[in-house]
Amino acid sequence: MKNIVLIIVLYLVAMPTYGQTCVGEPGRVKWEMWRGIYADNFSELTALEYFPKRPDIIQTLYSLNAPNNFDENFGAKISGFIKVPVSDSVTFNITGNSKVEFYLSPTQQPAQMVLRASISSSTGETEHTRFTSQTTQKFWLVQGQYYYFELRYVESTSTDHCKLFWKNSFVSPINWNIITAAYINDVGCKPAACPARGTPCNDNNFNTTQDKADGHCNCIGIPTHANSCIGERGSIKRYRYDNRAGSTLTDLYGDPNYPAMPATSMQLSILGIKSELLTNSGNLFQGYITVPVSGNYKFNVTGDDQTKIFISSDSNPANKNSNTATVTAWTNTTEHSKYVTQSTGNIFLNAGQFYFIELNHKQGTGNSHFNVYWQTPFHETGVWKRIPSFYTYDYTCTLACVPQGTLCDDGNPFTNNDAFNNNCNCVGTPCSGPDCNSPLANYIPYEKCGLTDQLDNNPSNNWLSCQTSAHPIPSLSLSDTTHWIKYDLGERHQLLTSQIWNYNVQGQTANGFQNVRIDYSEDNTSWTHLGTYNWPLATGDSGYGGFIGPDFGSIHARYIVVTSLDGVATCRGLGKVAFKAVFCPVSGTACDDNNHLTINDTFDGACECKGQSILDNECDVPTLTLGNVTLNTEVYSAIDYVTSISQINTEHTVGMVAGKGIELNPGFKTTGDVVFVATIDPCNANRPELPIRKVNDLAKINKETESLTIVPVAGTDLVDIHYVITKPGMINLHVVDKNQKYSLVNYEHLNQGHFVKRLRTKKLSDVSPLVTLITTENSLRHRLKPVSKD
């Protein structure tokens, strides 16, 4: 039996946004900082789960001057009270990097504060006139009266600062002066901090176990259940599908690899991803959510491009259409109201209950992102907050199986070299050494293949040239010899931006590269001059963050030479150089886009590997008759009919596409190691589709009758599930494996026709599991034949 004595005291405390109203210590204020914003927007700051209650860093200030150049990608707040020694007319001014807002209340009450000044882009530390909005109107402040204020700012990269100045009769009516300790007071009467997330507690619910504090003065446990699909607590598993053109969810749903064969997956800490440069991709998340407080909740989705969330009325995925929200085209990451469909209405959720939640996302070209937000009874009213993994559970009834060896992220910051194993699980190599997985070790996990923003001042972490040599580009006519470094990227790349860490050894930073020349080449013979630059020296600190280097402007290169134009009397060195680049072979280079429905894959001028779809009708001839010949990799198409008695060559991919029908007569033959797809693609959108008339090796796929056909891929654990539907509508295709149901299709088909879903059978336990297709017309069943799983 649970002990419930303390729960009423600890977890039913109201947490108003501005409970603090009393004046604290004079001569000081608090600077509070929150890490992890995606961009320098205030909507990013307010979306952080713990803003404004639980900052990551707190410092005491004795003037309204924030710490300079503190960090990257953060938001901060200075709050307190201003009091003037004499009644006077006062004007305020703010400077900062990169966006700043100044709020001032006409009274001591924080709830009455109003935005008085703002900066939409960076200013210098004493640049007072860049924006008219950075200076307030004059305010009459009364002697002895306390006025509550907040100074907020957000920062992405590069330097950061924030200052509040004023003009008045008692300091200076002419010059801007930073407000100092004599005129400020800290905030007092703050409520006690909530127990830290993860602290054991008691939620007063006999139907939950492993109760933990959520960090918002709530206690939440795991509801007891018999649902085998509910997996690990704290899991948000993102599945990603690559090389699928189009920007709509219909394009994603039509991908044969969706949902069972993602390109990769990773564990997320919040239900969303920040913007990433990834084209023609899609994403799937399926899981469960629980809430610590019963009440009304609203959900909101943003994304680029089309994005949709489903929130079931209970734990049953079949009820997922109970509540939905959709981005019909694209939004920015915190653009919450671009479409009326982006938000749900109020949904009453009960504590101690599971609710199924799903996200579908499809992106075409350009950057890609998706994010899910909520408004809850335990956050500030009307503020969208990102959903953390603390409230989510994995959905284990997903058949997704990523190829062995594919890189992934297992969600554990203390493992390395994460990759999928032969059992379709993402696992990493645990760290080693004493206390390697202890928070006390101060281990900071960085994004794999991402840039770290700090460099130690250990000489072994820096490169130093103390002997000059002949330059690798003889045509430059540089005098004598010099210091230089040449980078070989191994293959041709499209170079975008760079980050530079100069030579960072304490007491020796003057050995860094200062006057610098950069040249690049594709072939190591013909060179192009990018530019000449003046680089700042390093700081010599152990946490040196470097600086933004040259923008390469999407040029193509394999080789880059960085040359010091400084004097050669001393050694010259660099700490680290990082390039943001995209693998980009010459247009026309053969490749593999990992899509079995394309052929003749080559790189295009945009550095993307693309192939010719075997599903598209070129509409060149009325009819095409293929006699007794051997067919190699090609698409054979006709406006009306394709007829064949041919044999497909070993290990080749052949597509037959017609507007009316495809007839495969006796003599047509395929073997198990070819890919053959027959599809109807009318040349006139108004012309009705006619059936594929005969198919031998693919059983009987008929456009006039609904069908379900299973085609194993010989020598592998793969199977293709072909299904034909004659009417648009809601379609369910699932696999039943030892009474465990895995859903492959659970959405509305907008078109009739022939469709394919491909899956790996490694995750299946049954020797011959049952495949079921439920359409608006029929319910069809077919058992999988045993396939190789080696």
PDB file of C-alpha atoms in Angstrom, residues 18 92 101-107 109-118 136-137 139 147-152:
ATOM      1  CA  TYR A  18       4.037  35.394 -11.501  1.00  0.00           C
ATOM      2  CA  PHE A  92      15.482  53.510 -21.452  1.00  0.00           C
ATOM      3  CA  GLU A 101      13.001  42.618 -25.339  1.00  0.00           C
ATOM      4  CA  PHE A 102      12.582  45.016 -22.406  1.00  0.00           C
ATOM      5  CA  TYR A 103       9.416  44.800 -20.306  1.00  0.00           C
ATOM      6  CA  LEU A 104       8.483  47.334 -17.615  1.00  0.00           C
ATOM      7  CA  SER A 105       5.478  47.296 -15.304  1.00  0.00           C
ATOM      8  CA  PRO A 106       3.818  50.566 -14.263  1.00  0.00           C
ATOM      9  CA  THR A 107       3.684  49.093 -10.759  1.00  0.00           C
ATOM     10  CA  GLN A 109       3.250  43.783 -10.077  1.00  0.00           C
ATOM     11  CA  PRO A 110       4.920  41.506 -12.708  1.00  0.00           C
ATOM     12  CA  ALA A 111       1.530  40.621 -14.229  1.00  0.00           C
ATOM     13  CA  GLN A 112       1.160  44.254 -15.419  1.00  0.00           C
ATOM     14  CA  MET A 113       4.453  44.493 -17.308  1.00  0.00           C
ATOM     15  CA  VAL A 114       4.351  45.723 -20.916  1.00  0.00           C
ATOM     16  CA  LEU A 115       6.861  45.422 -23.757  1.00  0.00           C
ATOM     17  CA  ARG A 116       8.590  48.823 -23.942  1.00  0.00           C
ATOM     18  CA  ALA A 117      11.594  48.286 -26.274  1.00  0.00           C
ATOM     19  CA  SER A 118      12.916  45.586 -28.592  1.00  0.00           C
ATOM     20  CA  THR A 136      11.537  53.726 -25.068  1.00  0.00           C
ATOM     21  CA  GLN A 137       9.352  56.741 -24.693  1.00  0.00           C
ATOM     22  CA  PHE A 139       8.318  57.372 -18.343  1.00  0.00           C
ATOM     23  CA  TYR A 147       8.848  49.066 -10.815  1.00  0.00           C
ATOM     24  CA  TYR A 148       9.100  45.445 -11.915  1.00  0.00           C
ATOM     25  CA  PHE A 149      11.076  44.807 -15.128  1.00  0.00           C
ATOM     26  CA  GLU A 150      12.319  41.939 -17.284  1.00  0.00           C
ATOM     27  CA  LEU A 151      15.086  42.014 -19.847  1.00  0.00           C
ATOM     28  CA  ARG A 152      14.977  38.981 -22.158  1.00  0.00           C
TER      29      ARG A 152
END
